[in-house]
Short mmCIF file of C-alpha atoms in Angstrom, two decimals:
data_model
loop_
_atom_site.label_atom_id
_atom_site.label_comp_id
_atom_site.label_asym_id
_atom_site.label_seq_id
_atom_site.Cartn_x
_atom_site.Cartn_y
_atom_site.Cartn_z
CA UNK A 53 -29.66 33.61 58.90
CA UNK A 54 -27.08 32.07 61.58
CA UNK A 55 -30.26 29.85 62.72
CA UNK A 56 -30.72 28.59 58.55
CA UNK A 57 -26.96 28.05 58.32
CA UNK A 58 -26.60 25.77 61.24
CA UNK A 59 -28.61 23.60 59.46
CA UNK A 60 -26.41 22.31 56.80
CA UNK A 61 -23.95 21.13 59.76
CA UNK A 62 -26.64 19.23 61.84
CA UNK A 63 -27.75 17.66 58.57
CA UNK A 64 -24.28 17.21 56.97
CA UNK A 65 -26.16 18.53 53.52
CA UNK A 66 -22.65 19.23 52.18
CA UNK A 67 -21.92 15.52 52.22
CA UNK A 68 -24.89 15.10 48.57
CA UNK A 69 -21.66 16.60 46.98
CA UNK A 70 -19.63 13.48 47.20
CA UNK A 71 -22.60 11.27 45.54
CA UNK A 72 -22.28 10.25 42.14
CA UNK A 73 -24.93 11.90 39.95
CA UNK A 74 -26.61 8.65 39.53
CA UNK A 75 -27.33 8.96 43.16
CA UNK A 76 -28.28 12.71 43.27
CA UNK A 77 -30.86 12.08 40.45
CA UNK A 78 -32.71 9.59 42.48
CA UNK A 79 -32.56 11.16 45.51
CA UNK A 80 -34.15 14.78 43.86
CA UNK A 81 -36.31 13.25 41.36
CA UNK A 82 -39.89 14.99 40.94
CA UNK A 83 -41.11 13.24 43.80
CA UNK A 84 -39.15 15.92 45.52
CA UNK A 85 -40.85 19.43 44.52
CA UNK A 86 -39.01 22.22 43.10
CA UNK A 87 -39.97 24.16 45.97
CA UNK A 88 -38.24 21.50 48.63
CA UNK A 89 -35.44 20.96 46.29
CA UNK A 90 -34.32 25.03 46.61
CA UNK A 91 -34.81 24.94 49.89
CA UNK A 92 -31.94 22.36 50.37
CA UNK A 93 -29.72 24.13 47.99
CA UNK A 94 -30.50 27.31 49.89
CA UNK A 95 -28.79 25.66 52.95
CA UNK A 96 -25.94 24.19 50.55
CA UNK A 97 -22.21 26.09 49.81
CA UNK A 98 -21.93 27.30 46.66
CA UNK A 99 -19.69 24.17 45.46
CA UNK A 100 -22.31 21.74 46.05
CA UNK A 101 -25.11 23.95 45.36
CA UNK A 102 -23.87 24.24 41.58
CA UNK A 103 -22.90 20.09 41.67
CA UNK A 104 -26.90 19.80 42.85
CA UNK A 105 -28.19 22.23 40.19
CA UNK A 106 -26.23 20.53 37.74
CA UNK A 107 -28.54 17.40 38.05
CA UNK A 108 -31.50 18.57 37.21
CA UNK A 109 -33.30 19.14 33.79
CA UNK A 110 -33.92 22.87 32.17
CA UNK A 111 -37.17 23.22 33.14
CA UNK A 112 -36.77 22.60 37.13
CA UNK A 113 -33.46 24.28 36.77
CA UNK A 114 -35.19 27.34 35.52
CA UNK A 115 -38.22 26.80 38.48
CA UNK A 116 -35.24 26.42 41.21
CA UNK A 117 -33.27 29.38 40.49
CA UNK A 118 -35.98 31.66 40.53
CA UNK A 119 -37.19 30.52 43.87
CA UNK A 120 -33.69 30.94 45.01
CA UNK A 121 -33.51 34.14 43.75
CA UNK A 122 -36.88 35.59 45.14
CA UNK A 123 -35.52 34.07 48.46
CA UNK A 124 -32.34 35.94 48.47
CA UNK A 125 -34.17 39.32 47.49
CA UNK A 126 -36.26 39.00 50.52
CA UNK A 127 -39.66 38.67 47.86
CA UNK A 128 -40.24 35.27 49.30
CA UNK A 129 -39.91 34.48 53.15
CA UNK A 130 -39.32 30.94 54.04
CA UNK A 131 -39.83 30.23 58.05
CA UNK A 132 -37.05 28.37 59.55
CA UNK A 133 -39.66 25.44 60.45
CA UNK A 134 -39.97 24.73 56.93
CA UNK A 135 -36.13 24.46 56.29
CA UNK A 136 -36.29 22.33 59.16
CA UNK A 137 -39.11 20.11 57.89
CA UNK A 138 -37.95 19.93 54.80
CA UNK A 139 -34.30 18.65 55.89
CA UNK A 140 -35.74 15.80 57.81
CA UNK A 141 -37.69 15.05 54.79
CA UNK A 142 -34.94 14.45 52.43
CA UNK A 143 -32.79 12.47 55.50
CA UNK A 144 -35.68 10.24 55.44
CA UNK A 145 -36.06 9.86 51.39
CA UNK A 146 -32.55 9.09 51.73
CA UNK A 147 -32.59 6.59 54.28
CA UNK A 148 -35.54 4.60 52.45
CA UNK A 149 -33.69 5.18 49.06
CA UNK A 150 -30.69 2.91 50.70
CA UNK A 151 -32.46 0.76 52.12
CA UNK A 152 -34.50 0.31 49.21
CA UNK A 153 -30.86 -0.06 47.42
CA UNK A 154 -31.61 2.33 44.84
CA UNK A 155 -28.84 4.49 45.55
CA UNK A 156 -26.23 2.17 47.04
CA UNK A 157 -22.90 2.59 46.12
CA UNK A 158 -20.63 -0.04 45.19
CA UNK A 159 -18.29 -0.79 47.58
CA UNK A 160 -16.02 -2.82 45.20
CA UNK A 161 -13.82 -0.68 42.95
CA UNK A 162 -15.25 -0.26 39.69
CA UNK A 163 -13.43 1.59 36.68
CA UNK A 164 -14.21 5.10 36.11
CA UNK A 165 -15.44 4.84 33.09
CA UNK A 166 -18.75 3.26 34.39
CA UNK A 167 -20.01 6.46 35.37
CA UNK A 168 -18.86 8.44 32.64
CA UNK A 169 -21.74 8.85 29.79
CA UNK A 170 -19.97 11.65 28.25
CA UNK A 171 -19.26 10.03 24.99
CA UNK A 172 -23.05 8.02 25.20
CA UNK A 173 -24.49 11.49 25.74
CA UNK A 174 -22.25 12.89 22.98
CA UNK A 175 -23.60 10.43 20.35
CA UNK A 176 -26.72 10.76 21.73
CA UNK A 177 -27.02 14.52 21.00
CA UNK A 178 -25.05 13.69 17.62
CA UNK A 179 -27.90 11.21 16.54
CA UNK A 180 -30.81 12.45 17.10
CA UNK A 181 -32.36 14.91 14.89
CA UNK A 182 -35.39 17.79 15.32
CA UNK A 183 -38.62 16.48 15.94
CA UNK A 184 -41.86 18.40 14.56
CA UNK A 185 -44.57 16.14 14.72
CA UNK A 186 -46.58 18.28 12.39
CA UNK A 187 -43.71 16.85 9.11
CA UNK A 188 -43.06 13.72 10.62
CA UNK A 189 -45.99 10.28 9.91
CA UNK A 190 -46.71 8.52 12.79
CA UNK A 191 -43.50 5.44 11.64
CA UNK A 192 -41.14 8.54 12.40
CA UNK A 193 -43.00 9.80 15.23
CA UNK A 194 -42.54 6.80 17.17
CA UNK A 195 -38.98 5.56 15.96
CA UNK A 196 -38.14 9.61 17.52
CA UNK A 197 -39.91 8.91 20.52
CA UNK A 198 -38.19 5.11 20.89
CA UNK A 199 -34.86 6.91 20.22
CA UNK A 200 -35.31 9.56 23.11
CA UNK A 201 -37.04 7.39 26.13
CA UNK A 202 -34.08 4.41 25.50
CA UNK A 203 -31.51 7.16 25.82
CA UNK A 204 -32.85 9.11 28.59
CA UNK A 205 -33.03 5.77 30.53
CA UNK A 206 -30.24 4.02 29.52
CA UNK A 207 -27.81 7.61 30.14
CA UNK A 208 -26.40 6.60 33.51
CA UNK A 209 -26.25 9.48 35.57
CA UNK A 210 -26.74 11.25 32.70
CA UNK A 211 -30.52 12.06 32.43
CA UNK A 212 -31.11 15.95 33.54
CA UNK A 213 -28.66 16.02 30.26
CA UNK A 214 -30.70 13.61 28.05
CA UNK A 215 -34.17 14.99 29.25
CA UNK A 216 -32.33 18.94 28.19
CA UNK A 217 -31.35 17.44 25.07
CA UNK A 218 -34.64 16.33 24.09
CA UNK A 219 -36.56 18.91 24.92
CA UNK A 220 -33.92 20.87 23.02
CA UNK A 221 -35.02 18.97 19.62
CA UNK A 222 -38.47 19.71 20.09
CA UNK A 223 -39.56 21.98 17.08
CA UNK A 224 -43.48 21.98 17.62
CA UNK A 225 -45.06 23.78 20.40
CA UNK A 226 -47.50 21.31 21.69
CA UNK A 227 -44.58 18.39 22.31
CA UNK A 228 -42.32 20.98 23.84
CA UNK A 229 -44.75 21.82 26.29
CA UNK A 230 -46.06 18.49 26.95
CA UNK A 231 -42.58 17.30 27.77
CA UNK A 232 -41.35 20.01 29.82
CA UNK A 233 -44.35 19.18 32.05
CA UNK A 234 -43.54 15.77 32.30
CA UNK A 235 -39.91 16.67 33.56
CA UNK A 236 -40.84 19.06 35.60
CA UNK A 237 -42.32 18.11 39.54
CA UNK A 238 -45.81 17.78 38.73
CA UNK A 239 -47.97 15.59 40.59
CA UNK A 240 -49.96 12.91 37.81
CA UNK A 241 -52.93 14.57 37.79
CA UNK A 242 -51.51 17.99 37.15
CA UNK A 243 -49.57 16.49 34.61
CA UNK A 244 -52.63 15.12 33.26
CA UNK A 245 -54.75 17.94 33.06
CA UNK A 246 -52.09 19.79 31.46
CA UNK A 247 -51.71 17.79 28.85
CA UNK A 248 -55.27 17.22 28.46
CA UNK A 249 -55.94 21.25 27.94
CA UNK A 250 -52.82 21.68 25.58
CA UNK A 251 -54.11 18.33 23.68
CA UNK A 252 -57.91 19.75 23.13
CA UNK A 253 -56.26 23.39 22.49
CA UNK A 254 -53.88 22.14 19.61
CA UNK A 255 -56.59 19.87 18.38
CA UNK A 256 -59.08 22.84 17.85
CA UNK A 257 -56.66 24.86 15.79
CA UNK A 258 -55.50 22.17 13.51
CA UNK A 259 -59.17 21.82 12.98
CA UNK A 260 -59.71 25.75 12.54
CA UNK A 261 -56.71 25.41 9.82
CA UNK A 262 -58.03 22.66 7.92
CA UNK A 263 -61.57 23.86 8.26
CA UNK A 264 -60.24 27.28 6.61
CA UNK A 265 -58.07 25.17 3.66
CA UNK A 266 -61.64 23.24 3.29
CA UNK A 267 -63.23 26.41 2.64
CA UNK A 268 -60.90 27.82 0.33
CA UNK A 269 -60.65 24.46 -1.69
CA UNK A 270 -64.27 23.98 -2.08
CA UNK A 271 -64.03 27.33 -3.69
CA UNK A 272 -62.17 26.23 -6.54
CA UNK A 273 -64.18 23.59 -7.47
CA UNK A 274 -66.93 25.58 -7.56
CA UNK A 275 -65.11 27.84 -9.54
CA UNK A 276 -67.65 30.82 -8.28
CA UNK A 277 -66.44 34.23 -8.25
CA UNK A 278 -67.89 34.15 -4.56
CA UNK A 279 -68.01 38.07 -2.41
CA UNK A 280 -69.09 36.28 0.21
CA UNK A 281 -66.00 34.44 0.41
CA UNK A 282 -64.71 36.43 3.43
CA UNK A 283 -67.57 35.73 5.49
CA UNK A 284 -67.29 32.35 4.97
CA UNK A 285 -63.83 32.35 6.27
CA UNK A 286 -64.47 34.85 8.80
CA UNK A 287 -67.52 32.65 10.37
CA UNK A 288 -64.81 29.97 11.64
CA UNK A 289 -63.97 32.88 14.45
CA UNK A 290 -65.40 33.78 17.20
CA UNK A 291 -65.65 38.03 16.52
CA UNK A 292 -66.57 36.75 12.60
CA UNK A 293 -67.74 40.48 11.61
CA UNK A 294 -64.29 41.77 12.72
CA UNK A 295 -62.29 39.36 11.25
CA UNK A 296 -64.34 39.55 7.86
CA UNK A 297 -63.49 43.73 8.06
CA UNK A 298 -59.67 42.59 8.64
CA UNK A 299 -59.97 39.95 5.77
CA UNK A 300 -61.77 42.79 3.09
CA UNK A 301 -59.34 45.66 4.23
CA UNK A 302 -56.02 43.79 4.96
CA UNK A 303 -56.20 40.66 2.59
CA UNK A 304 -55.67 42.22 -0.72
CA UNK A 305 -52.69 44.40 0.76
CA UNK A 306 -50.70 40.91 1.41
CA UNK A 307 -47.34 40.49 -0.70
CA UNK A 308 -46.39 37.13 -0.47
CA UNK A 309 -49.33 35.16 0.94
CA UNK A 310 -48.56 31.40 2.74
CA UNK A 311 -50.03 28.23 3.92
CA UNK A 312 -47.35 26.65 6.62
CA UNK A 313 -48.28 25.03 9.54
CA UNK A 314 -46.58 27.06 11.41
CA UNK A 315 -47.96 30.07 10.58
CA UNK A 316 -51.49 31.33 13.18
CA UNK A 317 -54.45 30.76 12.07
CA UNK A 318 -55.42 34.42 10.90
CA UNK A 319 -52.43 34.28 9.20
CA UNK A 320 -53.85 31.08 6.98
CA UNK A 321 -57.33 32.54 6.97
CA UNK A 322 -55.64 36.02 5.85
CA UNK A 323 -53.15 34.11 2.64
CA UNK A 324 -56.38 31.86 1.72
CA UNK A 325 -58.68 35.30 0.83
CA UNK A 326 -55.61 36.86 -0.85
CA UNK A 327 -54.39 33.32 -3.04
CA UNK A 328 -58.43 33.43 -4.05
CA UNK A 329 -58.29 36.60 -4.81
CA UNK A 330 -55.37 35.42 -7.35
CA UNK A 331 -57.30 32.54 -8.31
CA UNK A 332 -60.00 34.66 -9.83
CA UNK A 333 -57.74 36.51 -11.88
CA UNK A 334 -55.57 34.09 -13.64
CA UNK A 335 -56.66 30.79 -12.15
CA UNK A 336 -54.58 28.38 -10.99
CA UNK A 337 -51.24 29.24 -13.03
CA UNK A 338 -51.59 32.37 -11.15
CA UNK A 339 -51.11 30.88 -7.80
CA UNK A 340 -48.88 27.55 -8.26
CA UNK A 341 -45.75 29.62 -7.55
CA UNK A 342 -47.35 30.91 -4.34
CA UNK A 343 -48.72 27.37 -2.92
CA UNK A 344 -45.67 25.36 -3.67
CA UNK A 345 -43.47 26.32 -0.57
CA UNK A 346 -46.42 25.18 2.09
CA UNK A 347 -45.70 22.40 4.29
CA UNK A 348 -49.43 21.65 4.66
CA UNK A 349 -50.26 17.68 3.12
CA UNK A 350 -53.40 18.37 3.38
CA UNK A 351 -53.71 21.62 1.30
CA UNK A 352 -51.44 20.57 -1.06
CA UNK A 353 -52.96 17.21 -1.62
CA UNK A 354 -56.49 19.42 -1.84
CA UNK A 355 -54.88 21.66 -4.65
CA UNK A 356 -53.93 18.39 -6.79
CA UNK A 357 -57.34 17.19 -6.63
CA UNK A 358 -58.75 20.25 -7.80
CA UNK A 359 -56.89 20.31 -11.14
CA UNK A 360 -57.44 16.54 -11.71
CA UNK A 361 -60.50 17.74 -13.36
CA UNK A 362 -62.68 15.00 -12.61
CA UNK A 363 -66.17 15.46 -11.57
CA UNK A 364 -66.82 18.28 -8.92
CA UNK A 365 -69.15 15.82 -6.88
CA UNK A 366 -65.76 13.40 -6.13
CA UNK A 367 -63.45 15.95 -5.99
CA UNK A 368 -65.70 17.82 -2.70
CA UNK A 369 -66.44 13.84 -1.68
CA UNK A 370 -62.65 13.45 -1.81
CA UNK A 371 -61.70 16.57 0.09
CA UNK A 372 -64.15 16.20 2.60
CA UNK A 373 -62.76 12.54 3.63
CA UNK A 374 -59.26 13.88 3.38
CA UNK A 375 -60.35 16.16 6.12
CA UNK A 376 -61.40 13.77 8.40
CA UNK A 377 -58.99 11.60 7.69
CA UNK A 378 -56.09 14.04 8.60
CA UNK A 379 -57.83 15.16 11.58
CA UNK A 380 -58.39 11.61 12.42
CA UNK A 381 -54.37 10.79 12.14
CA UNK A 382 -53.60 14.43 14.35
CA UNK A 383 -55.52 13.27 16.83
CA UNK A 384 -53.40 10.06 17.45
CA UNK A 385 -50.16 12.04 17.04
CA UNK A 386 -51.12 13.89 19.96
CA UNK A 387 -52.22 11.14 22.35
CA UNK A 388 -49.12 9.01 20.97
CA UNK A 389 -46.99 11.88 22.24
CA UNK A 390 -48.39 12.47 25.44
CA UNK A 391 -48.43 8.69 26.18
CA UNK A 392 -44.39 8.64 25.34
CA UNK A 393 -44.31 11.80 27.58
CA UNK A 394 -46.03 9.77 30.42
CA UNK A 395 -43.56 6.67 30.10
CA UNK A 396 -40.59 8.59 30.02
CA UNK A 397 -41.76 10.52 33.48
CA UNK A 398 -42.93 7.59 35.08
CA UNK A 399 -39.70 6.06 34.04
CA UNK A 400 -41.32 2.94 32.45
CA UNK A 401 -39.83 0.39 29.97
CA UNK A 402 -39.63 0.95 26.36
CA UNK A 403 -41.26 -1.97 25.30
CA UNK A 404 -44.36 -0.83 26.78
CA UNK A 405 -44.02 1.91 25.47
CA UNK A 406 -43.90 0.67 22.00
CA UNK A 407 -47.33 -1.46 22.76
CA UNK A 408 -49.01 1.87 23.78
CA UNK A 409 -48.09 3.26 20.81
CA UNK A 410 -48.81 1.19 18.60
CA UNK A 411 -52.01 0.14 19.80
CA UNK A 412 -53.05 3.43 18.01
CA UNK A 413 -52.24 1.81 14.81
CA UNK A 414 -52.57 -1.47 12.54
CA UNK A 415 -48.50 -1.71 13.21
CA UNK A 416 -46.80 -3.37 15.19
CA UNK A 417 -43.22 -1.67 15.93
CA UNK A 418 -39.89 -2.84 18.07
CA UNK A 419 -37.28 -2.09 19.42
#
């Protein structure tokens, strides 16, 4: 340990405590890993290893601390070498950085107050509101998006903060896990096929869900008494037998039965055989109650065009393109998201942004 703590003397590592956090954000951006970055505040004393810690994000926060912590239980052994190594790396990053001018400082006295965001990041976290991209169209989607990159880059010294705040407002699963990857240290195409897995994975189970509401709606306008209703849903899963057993035995046991987007899948699949099971009984005064606290357009929309009584034929037509339709307009959602994700990593300008966005669309927003 003497041979590790001689290190932060040769290297003068205690000086990154006297750089403005502007400065400390550059220099331990992701380009430098969350593994390099806790090696250097291994090295650091515990005043500037909390100043360091305090300018980065959640997520590598989270990452950084438990390699620290695995170090300092003896889990994890780190050669001296690669303290070593990874010192002369950051001198170097640093020494390009200045030359670069990227994390110059001033040498002309300049008020306080220029690198103080604290009232910015305030409003910042004052203004902007939850995001659930399920409940919001794509107008709101990316005014939210706009909103969050312009503050995150305009924050001086201030974005570990911004980036926490954002994720912080993130209500649906698939955008909170797109954009923690995309402030944590992954390399692009790690990022990428991240966000390419969660994007096919949250695609397939909207499908499931509306293929399930399909089902269910098609159903009424039949207006069939069907048994075989539970296979039907049940044949949208993989182990369909199973889950037609769980439907029969469990479905009519269901008190208060729901259609939320939030709710899994088996869950839907579970409230759609028990609201049918209503439906036969007293028809669709029997289950209006029931269906009007879901947050699901689609289903509601479906159970609208079911009473309209018009002909069966255009009310299945109408359903059917509904379907595709709100698949179709998911499907941009979640490649509008990951694309805002992408320019607020690679730190690019908003105005592009806006063109990739809306290049999804007949629209054309700004700033």
């Amino acid at each position: 340990m003497p041979e590790i703590s001689s290190l932060n003397g040769q290297y003068k590592l205690d000086s990154l405590g006297l750089l403005p956090d502007f400065c400390l954000q550059e220099i331990f951006s992701r380009k430098i890993s969350n593994a390099a970055a806790a090696k250097i505040i291994i090295l650091l004393s515990e005043q500037t290893r909390q100043k360091l810690l305090d300018n980065f994000n959640m997520v590598r926060t989270v990452r950084i601390k438990t390699i620290i912590d695995k170090y300092e239980s003896g889990e994890l052994k780190i050669p001296f070498s690669r303290f070593e190594k990874t010192c002369e790396d950051l001198m170097d990053r640093v020494q390009n950085l200045k030359e670069e001018g990227k994390i110059q400082i001033p040498e002309v006295s300049l008020d306080e107050s220029f690198f103080n965001s604290s009232n910015e990041l305030t409003t910042f976290s004052d203004t902007i509101p939850r995001f659930n991209f399920c409940h919001n169209d794509i107008h709101d989607l990316i005014s939210w998006w706009n909103l969050a990159a312009r503050n995150i880059r305009s924050l001086f010294g201030k974005k570990a903060q911004a980036e926490d705040i954002v994720l912080e407002r993130l209500d649906d699963e698939f955008s909170a896990k797109i954009f923690a990857h995309a402030i944590d240290d992954l390399r692009t195409n790690e990022f990428n096929d991240k966000a390419e897995e969660l994007r096919k994975s949250a695609f397939h189970e909207y499908e499931l869900r509306l293929n399930l509401i399909e089902e269910f709606l098609l159903e009424l306008i039949d207006k069939k008494n069907d048994r075989n209703f539970a296979a039907k849903l049940a044949s949208f899963f993989p182990e369909d037998k199973l889950m037609q057993d769980k439907l029969i035995k469990n479905g009519p046991l269901l008190l208060i039965p729901a259609v939320k987007d939030e709710l899994p899948v088996k869950d839907i699949a579970m409230s759609l055989f028990k609201l049918k099971l209503i439906y036969d009984e007293f028809e669709m005064h029997g289950i209006e109650k029931l269906v009007s606290t879901s947050n699901n357009h689609f289903f509601k929309k479906g159970l609208s065009i079911t009473s309209s009584k018009m002909n069966p034929s255009y009310e299945r037509r109408i359903i059917t393109e509904r379907k595709k339709s709100a698949l179709a307009e998911f499907e941009i959602k979640l490649r509008m998201i990951i694309d805002a994700a992408i320019c607020i990593r690679e730190n690019i300008s908003t105005f592009i942004m806006l063109e990739l966005m809306s290049s999804y669309t007949v629209y054309d927003f700004e700033e």
